[in-house]
Structures are given as C-alpha cells and as structure tokens.
Coordinates of C-alpha atoms in Angstrom, one line a residue:
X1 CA -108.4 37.1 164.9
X2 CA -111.9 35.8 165.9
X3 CA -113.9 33.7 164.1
X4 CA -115.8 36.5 162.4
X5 CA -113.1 38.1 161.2
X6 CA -111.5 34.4 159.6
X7 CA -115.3 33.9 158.8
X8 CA -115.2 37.1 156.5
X9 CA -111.7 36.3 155.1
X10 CA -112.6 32.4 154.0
X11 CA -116.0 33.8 152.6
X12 CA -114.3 36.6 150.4
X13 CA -111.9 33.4 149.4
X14 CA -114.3 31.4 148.1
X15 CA -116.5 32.3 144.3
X16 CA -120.6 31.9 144.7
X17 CA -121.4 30.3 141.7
X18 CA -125.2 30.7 140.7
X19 CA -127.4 31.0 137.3
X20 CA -127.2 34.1 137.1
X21 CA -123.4 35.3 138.1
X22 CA -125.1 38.9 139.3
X23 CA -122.2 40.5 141.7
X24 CA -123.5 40.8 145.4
X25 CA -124.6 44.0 146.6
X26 CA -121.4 44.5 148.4
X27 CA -119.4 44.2 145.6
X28 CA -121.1 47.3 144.2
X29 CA -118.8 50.1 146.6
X30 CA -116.0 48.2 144.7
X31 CA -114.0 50.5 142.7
X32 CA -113.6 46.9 140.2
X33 CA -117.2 46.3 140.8
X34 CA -118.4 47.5 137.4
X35 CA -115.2 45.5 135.8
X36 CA -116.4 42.6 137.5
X37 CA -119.8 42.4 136.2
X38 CA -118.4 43.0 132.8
X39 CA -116.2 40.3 133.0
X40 CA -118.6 38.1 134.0
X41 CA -121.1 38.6 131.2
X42 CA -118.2 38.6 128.8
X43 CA -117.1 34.9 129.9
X44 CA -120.5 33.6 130.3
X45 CA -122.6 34.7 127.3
X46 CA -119.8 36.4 125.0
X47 CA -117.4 32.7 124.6
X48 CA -118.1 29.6 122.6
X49 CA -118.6 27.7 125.7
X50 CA -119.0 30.0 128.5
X51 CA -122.2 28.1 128.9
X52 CA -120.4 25.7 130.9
X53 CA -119.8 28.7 133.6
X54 CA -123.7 28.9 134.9
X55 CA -124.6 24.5 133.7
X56 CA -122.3 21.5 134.0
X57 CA -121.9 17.9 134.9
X58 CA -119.7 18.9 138.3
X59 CA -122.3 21.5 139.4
X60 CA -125.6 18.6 138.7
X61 CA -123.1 16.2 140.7
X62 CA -122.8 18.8 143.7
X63 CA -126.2 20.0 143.7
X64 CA -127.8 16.8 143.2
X65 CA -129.3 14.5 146.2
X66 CA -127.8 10.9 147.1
X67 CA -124.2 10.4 146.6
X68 CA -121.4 11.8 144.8
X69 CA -118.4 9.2 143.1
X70 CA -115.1 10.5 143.1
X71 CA -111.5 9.6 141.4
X72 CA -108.5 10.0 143.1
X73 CA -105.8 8.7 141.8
X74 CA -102.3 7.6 144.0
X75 CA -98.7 6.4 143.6
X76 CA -98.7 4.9 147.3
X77 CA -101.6 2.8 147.8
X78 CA -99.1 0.5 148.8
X79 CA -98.0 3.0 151.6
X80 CA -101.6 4.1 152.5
X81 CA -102.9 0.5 152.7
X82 CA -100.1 -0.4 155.0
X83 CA -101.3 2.3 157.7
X84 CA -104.8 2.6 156.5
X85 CA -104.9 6.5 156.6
X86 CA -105.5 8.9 153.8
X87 CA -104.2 12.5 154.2
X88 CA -104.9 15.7 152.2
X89 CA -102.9 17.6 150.9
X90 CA -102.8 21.5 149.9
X91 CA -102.9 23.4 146.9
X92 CA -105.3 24.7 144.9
X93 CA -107.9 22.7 147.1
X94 CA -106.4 23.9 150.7
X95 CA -106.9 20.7 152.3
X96 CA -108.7 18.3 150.5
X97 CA -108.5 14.8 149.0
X98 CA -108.2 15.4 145.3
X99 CA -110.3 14.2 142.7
X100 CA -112.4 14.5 139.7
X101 CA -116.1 13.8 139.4
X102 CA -117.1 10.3 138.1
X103 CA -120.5 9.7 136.8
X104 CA -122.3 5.9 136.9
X105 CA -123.3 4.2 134.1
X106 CA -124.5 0.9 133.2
X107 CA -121.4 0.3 131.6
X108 CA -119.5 1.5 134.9
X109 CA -118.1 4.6 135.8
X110 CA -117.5 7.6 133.1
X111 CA -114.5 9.5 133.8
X112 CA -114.6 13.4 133.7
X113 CA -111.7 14.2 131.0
X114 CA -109.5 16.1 133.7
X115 CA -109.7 12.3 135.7
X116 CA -108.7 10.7 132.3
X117 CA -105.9 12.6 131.6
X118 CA -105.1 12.4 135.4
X119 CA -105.1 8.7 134.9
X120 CA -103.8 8.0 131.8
X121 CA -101.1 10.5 130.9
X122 CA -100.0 12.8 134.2
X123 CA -99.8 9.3 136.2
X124 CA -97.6 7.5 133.9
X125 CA -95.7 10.4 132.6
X126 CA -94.4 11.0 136.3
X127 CA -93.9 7.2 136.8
X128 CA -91.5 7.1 133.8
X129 CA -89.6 10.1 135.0
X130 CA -88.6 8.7 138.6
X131 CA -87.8 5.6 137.3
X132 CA -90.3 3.5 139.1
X133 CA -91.6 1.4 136.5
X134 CA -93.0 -1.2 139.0
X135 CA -95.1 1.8 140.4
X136 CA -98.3 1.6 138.9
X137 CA -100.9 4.4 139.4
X138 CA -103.9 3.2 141.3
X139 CA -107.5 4.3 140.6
X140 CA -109.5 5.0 143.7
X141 CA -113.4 5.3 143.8
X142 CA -114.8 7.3 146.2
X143 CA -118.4 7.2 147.3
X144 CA -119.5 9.9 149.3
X145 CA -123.3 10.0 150.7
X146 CA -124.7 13.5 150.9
X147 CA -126.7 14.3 154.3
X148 CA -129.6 16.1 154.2
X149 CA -128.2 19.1 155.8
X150 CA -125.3 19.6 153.3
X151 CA -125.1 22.7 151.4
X152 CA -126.6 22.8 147.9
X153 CA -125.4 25.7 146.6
X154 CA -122.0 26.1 144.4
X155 CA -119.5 27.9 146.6
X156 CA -115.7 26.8 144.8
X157 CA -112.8 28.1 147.0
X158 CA -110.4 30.3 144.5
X159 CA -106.6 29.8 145.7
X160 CA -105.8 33.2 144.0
X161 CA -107.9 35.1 146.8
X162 CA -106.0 33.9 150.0
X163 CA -103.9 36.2 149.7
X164 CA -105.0 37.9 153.2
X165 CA -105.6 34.8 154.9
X166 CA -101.6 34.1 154.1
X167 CA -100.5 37.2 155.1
X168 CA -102.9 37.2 158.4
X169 CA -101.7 33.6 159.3
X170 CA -97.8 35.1 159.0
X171 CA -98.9 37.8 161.1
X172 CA -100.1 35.1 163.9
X173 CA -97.1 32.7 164.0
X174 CA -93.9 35.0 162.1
X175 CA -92.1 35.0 165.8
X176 CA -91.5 31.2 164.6
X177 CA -88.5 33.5 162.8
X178 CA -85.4 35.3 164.9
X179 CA -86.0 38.7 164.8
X180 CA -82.9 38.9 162.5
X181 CA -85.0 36.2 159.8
X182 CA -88.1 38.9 160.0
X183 CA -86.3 41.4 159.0
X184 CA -85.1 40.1 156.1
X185 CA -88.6 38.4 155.3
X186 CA -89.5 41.8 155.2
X187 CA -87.1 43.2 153.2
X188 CA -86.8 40.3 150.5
X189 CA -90.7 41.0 149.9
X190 CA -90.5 44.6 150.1
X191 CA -87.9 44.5 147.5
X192 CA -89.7 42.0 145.4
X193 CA -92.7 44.5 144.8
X194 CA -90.5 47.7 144.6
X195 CA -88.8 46.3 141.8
X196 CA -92.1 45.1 139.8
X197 CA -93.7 49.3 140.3
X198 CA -93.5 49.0 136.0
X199 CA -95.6 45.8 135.8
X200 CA -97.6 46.5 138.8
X201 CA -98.4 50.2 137.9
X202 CA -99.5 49.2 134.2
X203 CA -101.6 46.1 135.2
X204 CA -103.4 49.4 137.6
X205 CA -103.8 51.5 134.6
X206 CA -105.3 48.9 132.5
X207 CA -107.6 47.3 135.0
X208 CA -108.7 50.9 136.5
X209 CA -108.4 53.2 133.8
X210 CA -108.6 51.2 130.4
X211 CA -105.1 52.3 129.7
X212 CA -104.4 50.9 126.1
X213 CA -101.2 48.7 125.3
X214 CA -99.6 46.8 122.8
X215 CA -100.3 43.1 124.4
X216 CA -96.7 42.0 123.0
X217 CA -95.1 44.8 125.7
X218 CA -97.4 43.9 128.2
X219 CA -96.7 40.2 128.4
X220 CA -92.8 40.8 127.8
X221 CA -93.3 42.7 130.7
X222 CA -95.1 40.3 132.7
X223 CA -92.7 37.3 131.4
X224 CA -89.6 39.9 133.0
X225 CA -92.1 40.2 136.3
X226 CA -92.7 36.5 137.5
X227 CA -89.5 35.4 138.8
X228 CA -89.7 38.7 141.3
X229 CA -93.8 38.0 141.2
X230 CA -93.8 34.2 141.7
X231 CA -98.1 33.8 142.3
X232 CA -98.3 36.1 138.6
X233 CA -96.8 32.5 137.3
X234 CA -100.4 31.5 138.9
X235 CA -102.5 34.1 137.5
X236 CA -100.7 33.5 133.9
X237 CA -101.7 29.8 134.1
X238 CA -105.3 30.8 135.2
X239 CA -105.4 33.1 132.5
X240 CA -104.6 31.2 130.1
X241 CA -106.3 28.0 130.5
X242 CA -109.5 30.2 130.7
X243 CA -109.3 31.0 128.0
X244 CA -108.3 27.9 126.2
X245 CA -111.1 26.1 127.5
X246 CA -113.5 29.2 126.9
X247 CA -112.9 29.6 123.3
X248 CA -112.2 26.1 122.1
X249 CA -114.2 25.0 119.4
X250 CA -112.1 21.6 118.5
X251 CA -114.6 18.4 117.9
X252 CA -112.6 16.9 121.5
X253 CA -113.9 20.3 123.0
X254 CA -117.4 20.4 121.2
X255 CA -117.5 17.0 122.5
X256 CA -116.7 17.8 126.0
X257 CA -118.5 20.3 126.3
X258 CA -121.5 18.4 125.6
X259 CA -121.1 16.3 128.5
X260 CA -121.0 19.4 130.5
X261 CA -117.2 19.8 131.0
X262 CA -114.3 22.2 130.3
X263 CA -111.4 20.2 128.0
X264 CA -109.0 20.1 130.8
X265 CA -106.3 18.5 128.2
X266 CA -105.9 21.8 126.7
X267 CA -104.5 23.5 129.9
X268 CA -102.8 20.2 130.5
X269 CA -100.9 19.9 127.3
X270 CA -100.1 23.5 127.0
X271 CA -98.4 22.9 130.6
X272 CA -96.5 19.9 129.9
X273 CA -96.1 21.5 126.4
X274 CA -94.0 24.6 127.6
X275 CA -92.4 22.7 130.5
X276 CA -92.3 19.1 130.1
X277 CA -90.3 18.9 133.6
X278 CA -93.4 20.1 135.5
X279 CA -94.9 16.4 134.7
X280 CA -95.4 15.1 138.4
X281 CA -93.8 18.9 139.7
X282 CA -97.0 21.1 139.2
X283 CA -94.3 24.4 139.9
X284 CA -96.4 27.4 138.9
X285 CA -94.4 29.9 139.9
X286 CA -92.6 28.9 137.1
X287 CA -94.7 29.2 134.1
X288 CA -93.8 32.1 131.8
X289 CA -94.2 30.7 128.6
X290 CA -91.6 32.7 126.2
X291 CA -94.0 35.8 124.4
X292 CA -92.1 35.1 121.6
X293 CA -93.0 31.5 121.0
X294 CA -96.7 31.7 122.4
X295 CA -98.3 32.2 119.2
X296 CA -96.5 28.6 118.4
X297 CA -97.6 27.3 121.7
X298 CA -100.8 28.0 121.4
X299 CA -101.1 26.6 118.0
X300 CA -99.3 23.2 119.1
X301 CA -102.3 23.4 121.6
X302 CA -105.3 24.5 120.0
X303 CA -105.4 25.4 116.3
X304 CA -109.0 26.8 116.3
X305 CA -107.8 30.1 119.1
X306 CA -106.9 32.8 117.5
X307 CA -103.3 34.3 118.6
X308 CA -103.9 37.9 118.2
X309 CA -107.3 37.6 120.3
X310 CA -105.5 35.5 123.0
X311 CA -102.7 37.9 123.2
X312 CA -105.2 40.9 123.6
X313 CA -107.0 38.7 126.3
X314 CA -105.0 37.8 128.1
X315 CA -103.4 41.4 128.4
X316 CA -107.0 42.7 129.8
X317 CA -108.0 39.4 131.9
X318 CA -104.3 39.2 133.7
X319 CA -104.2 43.2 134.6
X320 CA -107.8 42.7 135.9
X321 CA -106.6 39.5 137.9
X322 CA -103.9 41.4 139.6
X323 CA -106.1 44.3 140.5
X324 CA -108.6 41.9 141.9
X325 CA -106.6 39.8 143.4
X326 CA -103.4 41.1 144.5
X327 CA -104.6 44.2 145.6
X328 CA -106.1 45.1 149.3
X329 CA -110.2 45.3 148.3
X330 CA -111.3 48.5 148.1
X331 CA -107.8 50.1 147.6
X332 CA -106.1 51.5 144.2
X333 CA -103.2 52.1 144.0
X334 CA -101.8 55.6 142.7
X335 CA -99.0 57.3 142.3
X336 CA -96.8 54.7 142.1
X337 CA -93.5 56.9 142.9
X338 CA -94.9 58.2 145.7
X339 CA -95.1 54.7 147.5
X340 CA -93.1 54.5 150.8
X341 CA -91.6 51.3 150.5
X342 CA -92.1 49.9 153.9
X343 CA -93.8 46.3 154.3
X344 CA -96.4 47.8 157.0
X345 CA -97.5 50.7 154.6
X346 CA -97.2 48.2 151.4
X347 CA -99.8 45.9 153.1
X348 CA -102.4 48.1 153.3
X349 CA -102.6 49.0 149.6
X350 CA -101.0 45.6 148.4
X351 CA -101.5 43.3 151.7
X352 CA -103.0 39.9 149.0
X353 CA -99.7 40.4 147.3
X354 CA -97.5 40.4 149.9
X355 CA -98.9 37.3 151.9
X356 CA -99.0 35.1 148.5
X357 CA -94.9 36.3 148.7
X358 CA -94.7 35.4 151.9
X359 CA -96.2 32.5 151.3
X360 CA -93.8 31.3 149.0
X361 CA -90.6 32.0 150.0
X362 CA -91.4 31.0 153.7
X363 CA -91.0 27.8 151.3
X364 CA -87.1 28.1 151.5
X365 CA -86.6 30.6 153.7
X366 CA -83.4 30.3 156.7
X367 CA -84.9 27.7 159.0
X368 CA -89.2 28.3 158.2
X369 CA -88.9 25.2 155.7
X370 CA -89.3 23.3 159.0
X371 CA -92.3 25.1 160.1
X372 CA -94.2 25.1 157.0
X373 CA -96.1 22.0 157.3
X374 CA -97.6 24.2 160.4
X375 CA -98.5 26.9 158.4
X376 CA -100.2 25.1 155.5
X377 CA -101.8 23.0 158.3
X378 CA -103.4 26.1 160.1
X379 CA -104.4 27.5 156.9
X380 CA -106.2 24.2 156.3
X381 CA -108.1 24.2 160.2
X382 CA -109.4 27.8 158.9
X383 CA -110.5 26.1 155.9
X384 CA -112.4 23.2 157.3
X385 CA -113.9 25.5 160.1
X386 CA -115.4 27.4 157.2
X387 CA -116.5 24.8 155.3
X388 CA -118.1 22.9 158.2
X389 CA -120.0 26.2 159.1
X390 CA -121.1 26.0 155.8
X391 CA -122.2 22.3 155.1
X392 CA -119.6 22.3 152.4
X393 CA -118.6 18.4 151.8
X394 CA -117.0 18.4 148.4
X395 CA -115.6 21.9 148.0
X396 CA -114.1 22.5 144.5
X397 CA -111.7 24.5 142.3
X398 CA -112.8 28.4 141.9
X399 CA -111.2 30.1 139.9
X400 CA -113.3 28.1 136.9
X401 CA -115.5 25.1 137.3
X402 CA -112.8 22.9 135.8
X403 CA -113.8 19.9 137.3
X404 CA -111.4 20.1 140.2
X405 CA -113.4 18.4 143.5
X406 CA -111.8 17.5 146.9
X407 CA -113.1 15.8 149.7
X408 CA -113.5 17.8 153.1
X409 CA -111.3 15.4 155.4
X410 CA -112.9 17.3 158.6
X411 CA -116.4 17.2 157.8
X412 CA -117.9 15.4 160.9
X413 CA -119.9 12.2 160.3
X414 CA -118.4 11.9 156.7
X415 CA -120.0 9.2 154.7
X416 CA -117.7 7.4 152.1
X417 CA -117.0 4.4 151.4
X418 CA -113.4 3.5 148.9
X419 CA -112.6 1.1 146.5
X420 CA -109.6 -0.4 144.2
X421 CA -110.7 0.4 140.4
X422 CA -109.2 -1.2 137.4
X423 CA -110.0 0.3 133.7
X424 CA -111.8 -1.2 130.3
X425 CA -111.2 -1.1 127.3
X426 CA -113.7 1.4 127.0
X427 CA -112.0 3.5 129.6
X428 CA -114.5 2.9 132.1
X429 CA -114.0 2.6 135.9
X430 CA -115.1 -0.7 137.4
X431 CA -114.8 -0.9 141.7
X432 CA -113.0 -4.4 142.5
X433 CA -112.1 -4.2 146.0
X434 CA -113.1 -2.1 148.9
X435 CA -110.4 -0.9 151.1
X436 CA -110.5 -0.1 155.0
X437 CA -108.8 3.2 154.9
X438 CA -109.6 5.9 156.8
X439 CA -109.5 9.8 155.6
X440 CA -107.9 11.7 158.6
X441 CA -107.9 15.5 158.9
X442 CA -104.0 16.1 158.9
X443 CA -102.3 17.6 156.0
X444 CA -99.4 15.3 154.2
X445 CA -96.4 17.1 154.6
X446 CA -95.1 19.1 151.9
X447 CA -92.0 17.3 151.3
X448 CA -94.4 14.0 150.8
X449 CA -96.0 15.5 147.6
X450 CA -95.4 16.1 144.4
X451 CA -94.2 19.4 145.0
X452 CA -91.2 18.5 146.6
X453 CA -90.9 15.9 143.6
X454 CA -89.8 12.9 146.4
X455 CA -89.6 9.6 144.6
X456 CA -92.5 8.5 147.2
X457 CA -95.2 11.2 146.9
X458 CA -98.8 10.5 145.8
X459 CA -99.2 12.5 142.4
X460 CA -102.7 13.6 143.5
X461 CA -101.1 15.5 146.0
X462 CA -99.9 18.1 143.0
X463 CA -102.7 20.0 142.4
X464 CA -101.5 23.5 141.6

C-alpha cells in the first residue's frame, strides 16, 4: 500500500468536525449519505444538548493559539520516573498519551469532568481492586505549546472506522501465522459473521430501508449477537453514551454543559454500573447490558431519559452504526442467503467488519498474541504519518467530542513541558514539580496496560 492509499484510509478514519456538520460532497454517492445528514441534524439541533456537538470547551482549547494543558493521570510514575520515558498506548486514541483538557485559572487548573472522574473515582477504584493501597494515582500536567503551523481545524480520529486499516494491516503481515493458523483465522471469522446473517441482515433493513421493529427484539437480538460480534460491544457503548450525554437534562449535566462539556460520569457510571469488574479492565467487547434490566439501568443512571425513547434510539442509531461502520463504503448488502461464505468474497461487502474481528481475536489467537504489539505498533506509524502530514498535535476522540485528547508522541519538534500535580480542596490542579521525562514514539505493550489488567499497568493506558 502507498501512502495515498494509507492517506485515504486514515482520512476516511478520522470525523471533520466543523459549525456546520454539512456531509462532504463525496459523501453524497453514499447510499447512507442521506441517513447521514439526517443523523447529524437530529443530534445537533433535535437533543437537549447537541449544542455541544458544533461549540465546546475541548474544541476552543484545540482551535485556540498558545498552549494547550493536559491531565494524564498514571499508576507508575514511579516506574516512568525511574527510566524517564513516557509511552503511548492504543485504544480509542491509536497511539497517543491520554488525557483530558485542563483549563487555567487563577485559582489553578479546572478539571474537565471526564479528568475528574478519571482522577477521583476510575484511579482509586482500580487501586482498591489490585490490592495496591500504597499505589497512589499521580496527576500529571501537561503543557503543550502550539506552533504556528499546527492544524486548527477539528479532525477527532473515530476507532469505529478502522475497520479497513485493520483488515489492510492483516493483509500486510498475516504470513506472521503458519499457513495452517490462517486458515483457521479465516474460518473462525467467517463463521463469526455467518452465524450473526439475523442481526446483520436486520441492522441492513433498518438502516437502508426504514424497516420497522419492536426495539425490545432488536436489542435481544443484538445482546444474542456480541459475543459472535465482539466490536458491536463497541458500537453498544457508543450508542449508548450518546445518547446519555445528548439527552441529559440533570442540574450535574445542565451544569456541565455550561462549561462546554458532555457529562462523561454518565457513560462512566452506567459502565461500572452494569460491570463493576471493568473498573481498571475497560473490556468493551463485553458490554451487553441485559435488555431486560436496561430500563433499571438506565434509571440508576439518569432519571430525567426516558426508557421507551432510549430503547427506540438506540434501535435506529446502532443499525445505522453498523451499516456505516461495519460495512465496505459504498456496498449494501442484499440477499443475505445468497452470500457465499468465503472470507475473500465477505471482505468486499463486509471488509470493516471482518478486520475489527481480526483484530480481536489476533488478541488470543495460537502464537499471534506475541506479535500483536507489532501490529498495534504499525497501526500506530500509519497514524502518526497521518497526523504529522496533517499538523495534528493533540488529536482526540471521534466518535463524540467527549473530551477524550491524546498527545501525538511522533509529532516532530514537540513542545511540552510535564509536571507532578497535587489537588485542593476545591478540586483544582496545582503543578509542584517538573519532571525530566521524555515522550518517546513507541507503543507500551499491550500486556503493560490496563487491558491486560497486570498489577503494574498505567490506568491511562485503558482508554476503550
């Protein structure tokens, strides 16, 4: 692949975010294309806060001039200190440092909410459930000086649309595998999607054709789907957090949202909520939150969302999410009983969801687990190339301006400057001692991070 073509790919992976959220001209031959727009008025100018979409405090911070301040919070500043390098790690963010915007104050720094809750409650939650009580989570402050030359506009990469970029990567380094191991790669995703044709097919109808259905059977359906379908785990979580934060209208939310932020503890405590063990294991392919019990959830949650019109929702926003995200652009698939079930012919029609498969299981696959640091880490030169290209120095979350913000490790002639942070009473962020450490452009490996739930991992590192 040249660098055109991975040029294409990393620009159809990333959302441009601008005041106006009008599709591209491209988009228009899009058989979702008139979907898309619709959805995009809907969230913006059809939600209690949807506002928030088009003008908040992380898009000021990133199209703003001077310097951006940054919280990342670790478990092993101990460890870090000792060598004086600071790796990123994967996830949502590809390859980034993760953090959450802070904003300067007389009083010191303000923390977003998603930073607070970060700090105060994911941190100690997963201190408390390795048994490291001695380990107390460290505030960093990051200062990071904005060049001239970097790019002002709001370009978010979205983790649900690398699909292709997984299943290209495959493509370039699957002889890693005995022929023997490919073959059954092939197989075990071939058989994955064969056996999810009901939830696939209906997702299609709704998304394509405005097929009508009874939300409860569509989400007992997807709930059935996601342990064949492990990245619709993802979509359900994007789903639904969208639309918690969307239609919120608690005084914490109102609150927020004056500020300019999404209420990232709603997300965060349905999470923890459903699946208390995820608290420093941020597993997605494992959220299904029962159908029966999600009216309760979401009331535990959020009493001001209204069950019925979440349930409805989320039916319409998760068919469309799978259409647009799973499916090869360009491509519907029909007749569903027609489909030769062979990986080659699958990934022409279905090619996004086969490399987010692959993807996954090369996680615990025969002897790949040992080559998977190499793939995330390829993944991640892609990214940087991209983002270098493109001036990007902070790139952030997509999929919703959540307040998700990493630090581009490969960015040459980064600026930054790090320091030691201790909390008020207040809750404010006050610098106390600059550290020497040097962010390196090499990805942590996997079984470092929070993923891999080892006793040692820095919890920053868990970011979807």
């Amino acid at each position: 692949m040249d660098f055109l073509d991975a040029y294409q790919q990393w620009a159809d992976a990333h959302a441009f975010f601008d005041t106006t959220l009008i599709p591209s001209p491209a988009e228009d031959t899009e058989p979702l294309a008139e979907q898309a727009a619709a959805w995009e008025t809907r969230l913006a100018d059809e939600t209690p806060n949807g506002r928030l979409l088009r003008s908040n405090a992380l898009f000021n911070a990133l199209s703003g001039a001077g310097k951006l301040h940054l919280l990342h919070v670790t478990h092993a500043l101990e460890q870090i200190s000792e060598h004086g390098i600071l790796y990123p790690s994967g996830g949502c963010l590809v390859g980034s440092i993760y953090c959450a915007p802070l904003t300067a104050s007389d009083s010191g720094f303000r923390m977003h909410n998603l930073a607070a809750y970060v700090l105060n409650k994911e941190a100690p939650a997963f201190v408390s459930k390795i048994g490291e009580p001695d380990r107390v989570p460290a505030p960093l402050i990051f200062e990071v000086s904005l060049p001239p030359q970097a790019y002002r506009g709001l370009v978010g990469v979205d983790y649900l649309r690398l699909g292709s970029i997984h299943l290209q990567i495959y493509t370039h380094l699957e002889y890693l595998l005995s022929k023997a191991e490919r073959h059954q790669l092939r197989e075990t995703i071939v058989s994955r999607t064969k056996n999810s044709t009901a939830f696939l097919a209906l997702a299609a109808a709704i998304a394509y054709q405005g097929a009508r259905v009874r939300p409860e059977s569509f989400l007992q359906l997807l709930d059935e789907t996601i342990p064949r379908l492990p990245i619709l785990g993802y979509v359900y979580f994007e789903a639904l957090a969208e639309y918690l934060m969307l239609h919120s209208t608690t005084p914490q939310t109102r609150e927020r949202a004056e500020l300019g932020e999404f209420n990232n503890w709603l997300y965060k405590e349905m999470l923890f909520a459903s699946f208390p063990h995820m608290a420093g294991k941020f597993d997605l392919a494992k959220f299904r939150p029962s159908p029966s019990k999600l009216d309760t959830l979401l009331a535990k949650v959020d009493s001001s969302v209204d069950p019925v019109h979440a349930r409805a929702y989320l039916t319409e926003r998760i068919s469309y999410l799978v259409a647009a995200r799973l499916f090869t652009p360009g491509q519907v698939p029909e007749a569903w009983h027609h489909t030769r079930w062979e990986f080659d012919g699958l990934s022409t029609q279905l090619g996004p969801l086969l490399g987010h498969l692959i993807h996954r299981e090369l996680r615990t696959f025969g002897r790949y687990p040992d080559f998977y640091f190499y793939f995330d880490q390829h993944k991640a030169l892609q990214a940087w190339n991209y983002w270098n290209h493109m001036d990007i120095i902070a790139p952030f979350n997509g999929t919703i301006p959540k307040g998700e913000i990493g630090i581009n490790p490969a960015y040459p002639d980064l600026d930054y400057r790090i320091w030691r942070a201790e909390q008020d009473d207040a809750g404010h962020l006050h610098p106390t001692e600059q550290l020497e450490l040097t962010i390196a452009p090499r990805l942590v490996d996997i079984k470092y991070t929070l993923m891999r739930n080892n006793k040692w991992a820095d919890p920053a590192a868990a970011a979807v």
